Amino acid sequence: AKRSIKDNSQVSYAFYDDGMRHSMMIENAIENRMEMALRNREFEVYLQPKYLFSDEHIIGAEALVRWNDPKRGILPPNDFIPLFEKNGFVKKIDTYMFEEVCKLLQKWKKEMDQLTNMIISVNFSRLHLENTSLPEELLAIANRYHIDPKMIEIELTEGTVFDNENQMVAIMNHLKASGFHISIDDFGRAYSSLNTLKNLPADILKLDKAFFTESADNARGNKIITSMLNMAKDLDLITVAEGVETQEQVDFLKEKGCDIAQGFFYAKPMNVIEFEDFVNKKLKS
Ligand code: C2E
Ligand code: CA
Ligand code: CA
Ligand code: CA
């Protein structure tokens, strides 16, 4: 057995080309800096507004992480979240984002009346679902900033379900009992979508943006979206369409009874100051 391990490692070593070596060097560089970057507050909350289809009101926003690196500039999550999923650091990032959102909600409550009704959603990696005390930990942070959990939505991706469904359901039930909203993110991207819905105590279903980017003018795609929306309604779930980019998509989704829209058609993710300006301008106009 020993020899085959060695053989394997030699084989795989032989396959490392320059590109792989380069990306490993980048990964090492990131791993060497990530703790420091977190302490230096280089990770920032960006916010993308969510709109109610019925009256075009902004009802909240999704918090999306950006890494504002002094040397490399603002990095999108795809440049580092996959690595942080591998090495576990994503758990610290998610908790940090959650706390930043609580601080923000507290600031708005004190200083900006017009923003006090925003529900902000935070992404949580599947790795958190190994931690059964997650609900207590999040509640403790929310309490520290005097934030009602009703102002916060926890986005969990559907793919999370496979490994440990019972534990996930237990944690979700606990989060829900604490008052947090829970959404299933990227719904429809993984396989047993419909079956997972049966057991998950979620309130909100976010349809994966692939449905909109890949089937915008596709009659079959539209039928699938329509039936997902109908099913969600039967299950009393609030529906969110993300990745909405065109007027046609808006008209279609509205007609089919989708509740909430998020996408470049309305607004891109923006930093906190831009978001506050954006909402204030909207309210004045
Ligand atoms: P996601 O949770 O599905 O977030 C939505 C992504 O779609 C965001 O990409 C957003 O900028 C993008 N988007 C919004 N509207 C449109 C549109 O109209 N068209 C298109 N093509 N894209 C649109 P972003 O910010 O680059 O984030 C990528 C992913 O990184 C997120 O996908 C999420 O899975 C992950 N992520 C972001 N922030 C966090 C975080 O704090 N924690 C964790 N665990 N994951 C995060
Ligand atoms: Ca999300
Ligand atoms: Ca999503
Ligand atoms: Ca996602």
XYZ file of C-alpha atoms and ligand atoms in Angstrom:
334
model
C 0.000 0.000 0.000
C 2.864 2.269 0.882
C 4.320 1.940 -2.565
C 1.096 2.737 -4.358
C 0.720 5.959 -2.369
C 4.211 6.932 -3.354
C 3.516 6.005 -6.948
C 0.378 8.056 -6.951
C 2.130 11.084 -5.628
C 4.831 10.759 -8.247
C 2.268 10.383 -10.972
C 0.352 13.405 -9.851
C 3.557 15.370 -9.414
C 4.425 14.581 -13.010
C 1.131 16.139 -14.039
C 1.772 19.508 -12.431
C 2.303 21.908 -15.259
C 3.390 25.508 -14.958
C -0.184 26.708 -14.725
C -0.904 24.468 -11.759
C 2.331 25.418 -10.055
C 1.434 29.041 -10.566
C -2.033 28.649 -9.069
C -0.561 26.750 -6.117
C 1.803 29.636 -5.517
C -1.129 32.028 -5.574
C -3.023 29.795 -3.140
C -0.041 29.735 -0.794
C 0.283 33.493 -0.980
C -3.400 33.902 -0.140
C -3.231 31.431 2.734
C -0.243 33.259 4.165
C -2.146 36.536 4.138
C -5.746 35.650 4.945
C -5.617 35.868 8.761
C -3.818 39.187 8.585
C -6.269 40.459 5.964
C -9.172 39.620 8.249
C -7.528 41.445 11.166
C -6.811 44.409 8.874
C -10.482 44.493 7.880
C -9.704 44.027 4.193
C -12.885 41.975 3.710
C -15.794 44.255 2.920
C -19.538 43.986 2.750
C -21.029 44.779 -0.648
C -24.788 44.986 -0.923
C -27.049 44.164 -3.842
C -30.637 45.420 -3.504
C -33.644 43.132 -3.662
C -36.892 44.445 -5.089
C -40.467 43.488 -4.472
C -42.038 42.736 -7.867
C -45.431 44.017 -6.737
C -44.470 47.654 -6.146
C -40.789 47.898 -7.152
C -39.803 48.762 -3.584
C -36.361 47.849 -2.242
C -37.065 45.453 0.584
C -33.536 44.493 1.446
C -30.207 43.372 0.081
C -27.807 40.467 -0.134
C -24.425 40.929 1.533
C -21.615 39.749 -0.756
C -18.000 39.677 0.342
C -15.215 41.530 -1.477
C -11.526 41.396 -0.581
C -10.097 44.885 -0.766
C -6.415 44.004 -0.939
C -4.054 46.994 -0.696
C -1.866 45.580 -3.475
C -4.275 43.771 -5.741
C -7.361 45.925 -5.410
C -10.902 44.646 -4.989
C -11.162 40.906 -5.520
C -14.447 39.092 -6.244
C -15.423 36.092 -4.090
C -14.697 33.608 -6.854
C -10.997 34.464 -6.449
C -10.843 33.312 -2.823
C -14.076 31.707 -1.523
C -13.397 28.369 -3.270
C -9.975 28.217 -1.561
C -11.506 29.267 1.777
C -14.066 26.486 1.380
C -11.183 24.041 1.032
C -9.178 25.263 4.020
C -12.131 26.125 6.274
C -11.405 29.845 6.522
C -14.779 30.581 4.916
C -16.368 29.981 8.334
C -14.497 32.959 9.758
C -15.384 35.099 6.749
C -19.085 34.261 6.977
C -19.218 34.996 10.693
C -17.323 38.240 10.099
C -19.782 39.245 7.367
C -22.678 38.398 9.674
C -21.267 40.610 12.411
C -20.560 43.464 9.954
C -24.173 43.254 8.807
C -25.380 43.431 12.424
C -23.229 46.536 12.975
C -24.660 48.089 9.841
C -28.245 47.382 10.868
C -27.492 48.940 14.246
C -26.038 52.031 12.594
C -29.074 52.382 10.344
C -31.401 51.998 13.306
C -29.646 54.870 15.061
C -28.885 57.212 12.174
C -30.932 56.393 9.110
C -34.623 55.940 9.652
C -35.258 55.226 6.008
C -33.080 52.120 6.090
C -34.470 50.497 9.193
C -36.771 48.091 7.407
C -34.141 46.457 5.237
C -33.779 42.710 5.541
C -30.188 41.775 4.822
C -29.178 38.300 3.758
C -25.834 36.714 4.543
C -24.320 33.700 2.782
C -23.331 30.737 4.920
C -21.132 27.960 3.616
C -22.106 24.331 4.108
C -19.119 23.959 6.420
C -21.066 25.722 9.183
C -23.553 22.914 9.293
C -21.068 20.751 11.130
C -21.426 23.187 13.997
C -24.608 22.541 15.945
C -24.089 25.631 18.090
C -24.262 27.931 15.036
C -27.784 29.184 15.931
C -26.703 30.170 19.476
C -23.566 31.832 18.160
C -25.447 33.908 15.601
C -28.130 34.843 18.076
C -25.465 35.983 20.541
C -23.896 38.253 17.905
C -27.286 39.692 16.891
C -28.105 40.353 20.549
C -24.799 42.114 21.066
C -25.887 44.720 18.481
C -29.535 44.669 19.583
C -30.642 43.369 16.207
C -33.895 41.493 15.816
C -33.099 38.249 13.932
C -36.115 39.069 11.740
C -33.931 41.621 9.967
C -31.497 38.916 8.865
C -31.825 36.161 6.312
C -29.448 33.201 6.206
C -28.743 31.948 2.671
C -27.794 28.280 2.469
C -27.067 26.575 -0.801
C -29.083 23.573 -1.710
C -25.998 21.449 -2.321
C -25.419 21.525 1.407
C -28.212 19.101 2.006
C -26.696 15.911 0.715
C -24.127 15.100 3.368
C -26.007 15.467 6.593
C -29.613 16.302 5.994
C -30.851 15.550 9.516
C -28.343 17.824 11.122
C -29.024 20.551 8.574
C -32.757 20.354 9.265
C -32.125 20.545 13.015
C -29.899 23.597 12.650
C -32.342 25.281 10.282
C -35.216 24.656 12.685
C -33.192 26.189 15.469
C -32.270 29.246 13.358
C -35.894 29.674 12.401
C -37.071 29.347 15.996
C -34.593 32.105 16.865
C -36.327 34.358 14.346
C -33.926 34.343 11.383
C -35.296 33.979 7.864
C -33.830 31.100 5.922
C -33.439 30.827 2.195
C -32.343 28.035 -0.075
C -29.836 29.619 -2.452
C -29.078 28.506 -6.006
C -32.194 26.364 -6.056
C -32.279 24.055 -9.067
C -28.530 23.920 -9.572
C -27.992 20.591 -7.825
C -29.820 17.370 -8.529
C -32.469 16.298 -6.076
C -33.909 19.787 -5.755
C -37.532 18.839 -5.424
C -36.932 16.095 -2.932
C -34.887 18.279 -0.603
C -37.700 20.803 -0.368
C -39.895 18.235 1.306
C -37.854 18.274 4.495
C -36.266 21.700 4.700
C -37.830 24.301 6.963
C -36.946 27.237 4.698
C -39.087 30.331 4.109
C -37.518 31.550 0.905
C -36.452 29.946 -2.344
C -33.836 31.656 -4.510
C -33.959 30.342 -8.048
C -30.486 29.817 -9.421
C -29.422 32.546 -11.803
C -28.456 29.928 -14.397
C -32.167 29.592 -15.184
C -32.223 33.167 -16.338
C -28.875 33.510 -18.042
C -29.203 30.278 -19.972
C -32.863 30.153 -20.813
C -33.914 33.760 -21.164
C -35.706 33.252 -24.468
C -36.203 29.563 -24.127
C -39.759 28.264 -23.995
C -38.787 25.079 -22.174
C -36.730 26.983 -19.625
C -39.659 29.280 -19.008
C -41.933 26.306 -18.349
C -39.502 25.005 -15.752
C -39.336 28.400 -14.056
C -43.119 28.633 -14.106
C -43.585 25.252 -12.497
C -40.940 25.965 -9.849
C -42.726 29.209 -8.979
C -46.074 27.431 -8.762
C -44.661 24.701 -6.587
C -42.983 27.220 -4.292
C -46.284 29.036 -3.919
C -48.061 25.786 -3.023
C -45.428 25.240 -0.346
C -45.901 28.803 0.974
C -42.346 29.777 0.107
C -41.352 33.292 -0.882
C -39.603 33.251 -4.267
C -36.562 35.275 -5.265
C -35.225 35.426 -8.807
C -31.568 36.372 -8.897
C -29.526 37.289 -11.946
C -32.403 39.280 -13.447
C -30.893 41.285 -16.290
C -33.618 42.257 -18.756
C -37.035 43.886 -18.919
C -38.371 40.717 -20.576
C -37.310 38.659 -17.576
C -38.920 41.174 -15.231
C -42.221 41.060 -17.151
C -42.198 37.285 -17.328
C -41.366 36.717 -13.655
C -43.889 39.278 -12.511
C -46.608 37.677 -14.587
C -45.750 34.268 -13.149
C -46.045 35.522 -9.584
C -42.418 35.639 -8.489
C -42.144 37.735 -5.305
C -38.685 39.301 -5.281
C -36.089 40.261 -7.887
C -32.352 40.736 -7.633
C -30.023 41.393 -10.545
C -28.058 43.787 -12.685
C -31.324 45.014 -14.272
C -32.007 46.757 -10.949
C -28.563 47.277 -9.464
C -25.128 45.738 -9.103
C -23.624 44.934 -5.715
C -22.182 48.139 -4.199
C -20.225 49.146 -1.159
C -22.054 50.379 1.913
C -21.740 54.097 1.183
C -22.926 53.628 -2.392
C -25.822 51.502 -1.167
C -26.925 54.110 1.368
C -26.797 56.834 -1.306
C -28.641 54.607 -3.746
C -31.487 53.915 -1.339
C -31.711 57.547 -0.242
C -31.909 58.756 -3.853
C -34.573 56.174 -4.679
C -36.663 57.330 -1.753
C -36.412 60.985 -2.778
C -37.267 60.447 -6.436
P -24.481 33.892 -4.938
O -24.751 33.710 -3.487
O -25.335 33.118 -5.880
O -24.576 35.455 -5.191
C -25.094 36.042 -6.346
C -23.991 36.354 -7.337
O -24.611 36.739 -8.575
C -23.129 37.527 -6.929
O -21.805 37.280 -7.415
C -23.750 38.677 -7.706
O -22.875 39.752 -7.941
C -24.112 37.985 -8.988
N -25.180 38.665 -9.721
C -26.122 39.471 -9.225
N -26.960 39.915 -10.184
C -26.527 39.371 -11.340
C -26.975 39.448 -12.709
O -27.943 40.105 -13.045
N -26.268 38.739 -13.619
C -25.198 37.983 -13.282
N -24.557 37.340 -14.255
N -24.726 37.895 -12.002
C -25.404 38.566 -11.049
P -20.538 37.514 -6.496
O -20.737 38.688 -5.599
O -19.358 37.492 -7.398
O -20.538 36.230 -5.574
C -20.313 34.964 -6.119
C -20.596 33.887 -5.110
O -19.644 33.922 -4.041
C -21.945 34.015 -4.431
O -22.952 33.533 -5.277
C -21.730 33.158 -3.196
O -21.901 31.801 -3.506
C -20.274 33.428 -2.889
N -20.182 34.422 -1.813
C -20.212 35.773 -1.884
N -20.097 36.322 -0.644
C -20.009 35.286 0.221
C -19.882 35.193 1.647
O -19.834 36.187 2.398
N -19.818 33.932 2.177
C -19.886 32.810 1.387
N -19.821 31.614 1.989
N -20.011 32.866 0.067
C -20.074 34.086 -0.523
Ca -26.400 33.978 -2.135
Ca -27.397 32.358 -5.595
Ca -24.202 30.597 -4.095
